[in-house]
């Protein structure tokens, strides 16, 4: 009989994935994240943060991360200081500092003590045209800078209805894998 989470196969690739999954599951905490997208005013965010700070949870068992807009990122981080809730940026570029109007680099996030970044969100893919390859490159840059990564994957409604979910998800994970050698700072969402 197989133990829970183990897949028996003769494929070296699957054995590697099985070992990876078993190791990751035994070493990881639960993860709860909230992406605030392009919403919030100073008043509504203060109310939300005040409520979040009252939530009791065991930080040794769960990571709690919120992703406000870039405009509110530092303010929310300051308001959450002393709690066990941390912030994530909703995106970053694959570039360093330079003439990239409207963008921000992974190094800037690290400098601002922002520990997490979300990359590959469906809206970045569908609205802003970010490709799997670009997202994978950004992931490598973010991790190299010292950020933790929330790596988004998932199919569109059209892809799901066409029966292409597995193909899409595998393609997206493969693009991340080309740029990630250590998955210890990565959560797949």
PDB file of C-alpha atoms in Angstrom, residues 50-141:
ATOM      1  CA  UNK A  50      -7.596  47.368  12.563  1.00  0.00           C
ATOM      2  CA  UNK A  51      -9.834  44.328  12.167  1.00  0.00           C
ATOM      3  CA  UNK A  52      -6.988  42.139  10.934  1.00  0.00           C
ATOM      4  CA  UNK A  53      -4.837  43.053  13.932  1.00  0.00           C
ATOM      5  CA  UNK A  54      -7.538  41.675  16.240  1.00  0.00           C
ATOM      6  CA  UNK A  55      -7.493  38.233  14.594  1.00  0.00           C
ATOM      7  CA  UNK A  56      -5.806  35.605  16.758  1.00  0.00           C
ATOM      8  CA  UNK A  57      -3.864  32.792  15.091  1.00  0.00           C
ATOM      9  CA  UNK A  58      -0.847  30.609  15.784  1.00  0.00           C
ATOM     10  CA  UNK A  59       1.959  32.175  13.734  1.00  0.00           C
ATOM     11  CA  UNK A  60       4.065  29.043  14.170  1.00  0.00           C
ATOM     12  CA  UNK A  61       1.464  27.150  12.124  1.00  0.00           C
ATOM     13  CA  UNK A  62       0.273  29.689   9.548  1.00  0.00           C
ATOM     14  CA  UNK A  63       1.671  32.569   7.494  1.00  0.00           C
ATOM     15  CA  UNK A  64      -0.802  35.398   6.902  1.00  0.00           C
ATOM     16  CA  UNK A  65      -0.039  37.797   4.064  1.00  0.00           C
ATOM     17  CA  UNK A  66      -2.059  40.693   2.627  1.00  0.00           C
ATOM     18  CA  UNK A  67      -1.383  42.456  -0.662  1.00  0.00           C
ATOM     19  CA  UNK A  68      -2.648  46.046  -0.713  1.00  0.00           C
ATOM     20  CA  UNK A  69      -2.165  48.336  -3.692  1.00  0.00           C
ATOM     21  CA  UNK A  70       1.361  49.625  -4.256  1.00  0.00           C
ATOM     22  CA  UNK A  71       0.222  53.085  -3.138  1.00  0.00           C
ATOM     23  CA  UNK A  72      -0.818  51.690   0.259  1.00  0.00           C
ATOM     24  CA  UNK A  73       1.909  49.055   0.685  1.00  0.00           C
ATOM     25  CA  UNK A  74       4.240  50.890   3.081  1.00  0.00           C
ATOM     26  CA  UNK A  75       1.389  52.358   5.098  1.00  0.00           C
ATOM     27  CA  UNK A  76      -0.237  48.978   5.604  1.00  0.00           C
ATOM     28  CA  UNK A  77       3.129  47.438   6.513  1.00  0.00           C
ATOM     29  CA  UNK A  78       3.597  50.156   9.146  1.00  0.00           C
ATOM     30  CA  UNK A  79       0.080  49.678  10.509  1.00  0.00           C
ATOM     31  CA  UNK A  80       0.654  45.911  10.780  1.00  0.00           C
ATOM     32  CA  UNK A  81       4.048  46.267  12.492  1.00  0.00           C
ATOM     33  CA  UNK A  82       4.114  44.172  15.632  1.00  0.00           C
ATOM     34  CA  UNK A  83       1.425  41.794  14.370  1.00  0.00           C
ATOM     35  CA  UNK A  84       2.090  38.442  12.726  1.00  0.00           C
ATOM     36  CA  UNK A  85       0.595  39.636   9.435  1.00  0.00           C
ATOM     37  CA  UNK A  86       2.963  40.740   6.675  1.00  0.00           C
ATOM     38  CA  UNK A  87       2.477  42.417   3.315  1.00  0.00           C
ATOM     39  CA  UNK A  88       3.114  41.425  -0.278  1.00  0.00           C
ATOM     40  CA  UNK A  89       3.496  43.561  -3.362  1.00  0.00           C
ATOM     41  CA  UNK A  90       1.063  42.668  -6.136  1.00  0.00           C
ATOM     42  CA  UNK A  91       3.775  42.731  -8.809  1.00  0.00           C
ATOM     43  CA  UNK A  92       7.345  43.731  -9.608  1.00  0.00           C
ATOM     44  CA  UNK A  93       9.399  44.144 -12.734  1.00  0.00           C
ATOM     45  CA  UNK A  94      12.198  41.919 -13.990  1.00  0.00           C
ATOM     46  CA  UNK A  95      14.484  44.949 -14.180  1.00  0.00           C
ATOM     47  CA  UNK A  96      16.584  46.771 -11.618  1.00  0.00           C
ATOM     48  CA  UNK A  97      16.503  50.493 -11.021  1.00  0.00           C
ATOM     49  CA  UNK A  98      16.224  52.710 -14.094  1.00  0.00           C
ATOM     50  CA  UNK A  99      13.896  54.459 -16.493  1.00  0.00           C
ATOM     51  CA  UNK A 100      10.843  52.237 -15.998  1.00  0.00           C
ATOM     52  CA  UNK A 101       8.028  54.712 -15.317  1.00  0.00           C
ATOM     53  CA  UNK A 102       5.210  53.270 -13.249  1.00  0.00           C
ATOM     54  CA  UNK A 103       7.106  50.150 -12.283  1.00  0.00           C
ATOM     55  CA  UNK A 104       9.037  48.978  -9.238  1.00  0.00           C
ATOM     56  CA  UNK A 105      11.882  46.503  -8.906  1.00  0.00           C
ATOM     57  CA  UNK A 106      12.358  43.552  -6.603  1.00  0.00           C
ATOM     58  CA  UNK A 107      15.290  45.393  -5.028  1.00  0.00           C
ATOM     59  CA  UNK A 108      13.026  48.340  -4.185  1.00  0.00           C
ATOM     60  CA  UNK A 109      10.618  45.999  -2.411  1.00  0.00           C
ATOM     61  CA  UNK A 110      13.438  44.426  -0.411  1.00  0.00           C
ATOM     62  CA  UNK A 111      14.739  47.897   0.484  1.00  0.00           C
ATOM     63  CA  UNK A 112      11.252  48.809   1.738  1.00  0.00           C
ATOM     64  CA  UNK A 113      11.135  45.638   3.900  1.00  0.00           C
ATOM     65  CA  UNK A 114       8.338  44.093   1.822  1.00  0.00           C
ATOM     66  CA  UNK A 115       8.902  40.329   2.196  1.00  0.00           C
ATOM     67  CA  UNK A 116       6.524  38.885  -0.429  1.00  0.00           C
ATOM     68  CA  UNK A 117       5.487  39.501  -4.033  1.00  0.00           C
ATOM     69  CA  UNK A 118       2.615  38.082  -6.088  1.00  0.00           C
ATOM     70  CA  UNK A 119       3.550  37.221  -9.672  1.00  0.00           C
ATOM     71  CA  UNK A 120       1.603  35.670 -12.524  1.00  0.00           C
ATOM     72  CA  UNK A 121      -1.870  36.679 -11.423  1.00  0.00           C
ATOM     73  CA  UNK A 122      -4.487  35.992 -14.078  1.00  0.00           C
ATOM     74  CA  UNK A 123      -5.192  39.710 -14.440  1.00  0.00           C
ATOM     75  CA  UNK A 124      -1.509  40.409 -15.160  1.00  0.00           C
ATOM     76  CA  UNK A 125      -1.682  37.714 -17.823  1.00  0.00           C
ATOM     77  CA  UNK A 126      -5.028  38.601 -19.407  1.00  0.00           C
ATOM     78  CA  UNK A 127      -5.185  42.393 -19.068  1.00  0.00           C
ATOM     79  CA  UNK A 128      -1.503  43.341 -19.217  1.00  0.00           C
ATOM     80  CA  UNK A 129      -0.371  40.574 -21.583  1.00  0.00           C
ATOM     81  CA  UNK A 130       2.315  39.113 -19.338  1.00  0.00           C
ATOM     82  CA  UNK A 131       3.591  35.851 -20.793  1.00  0.00           C
ATOM     83  CA  UNK A 132       4.572  32.707 -18.921  1.00  0.00           C
ATOM     84  CA  UNK A 133       8.193  33.372 -19.865  1.00  0.00           C
ATOM     85  CA  UNK A 134       8.158  36.953 -18.541  1.00  0.00           C
ATOM     86  CA  UNK A 135       6.507  35.845 -15.309  1.00  0.00           C
ATOM     87  CA  UNK A 136       9.074  33.090 -14.872  1.00  0.00           C
ATOM     88  CA  UNK A 137      11.910  35.587 -15.397  1.00  0.00           C
ATOM     89  CA  UNK A 138      10.357  37.993 -12.889  1.00  0.00           C
ATOM     90  CA  UNK A 139      10.088  35.124 -10.391  1.00  0.00           C
ATOM     91  CA  UNK A 140      13.797  34.361 -10.719  1.00  0.00           C
ATOM     92  CA  UNK A 141      14.691  38.039 -10.232  1.00  0.00           C
TER      93      UNK A 141
END
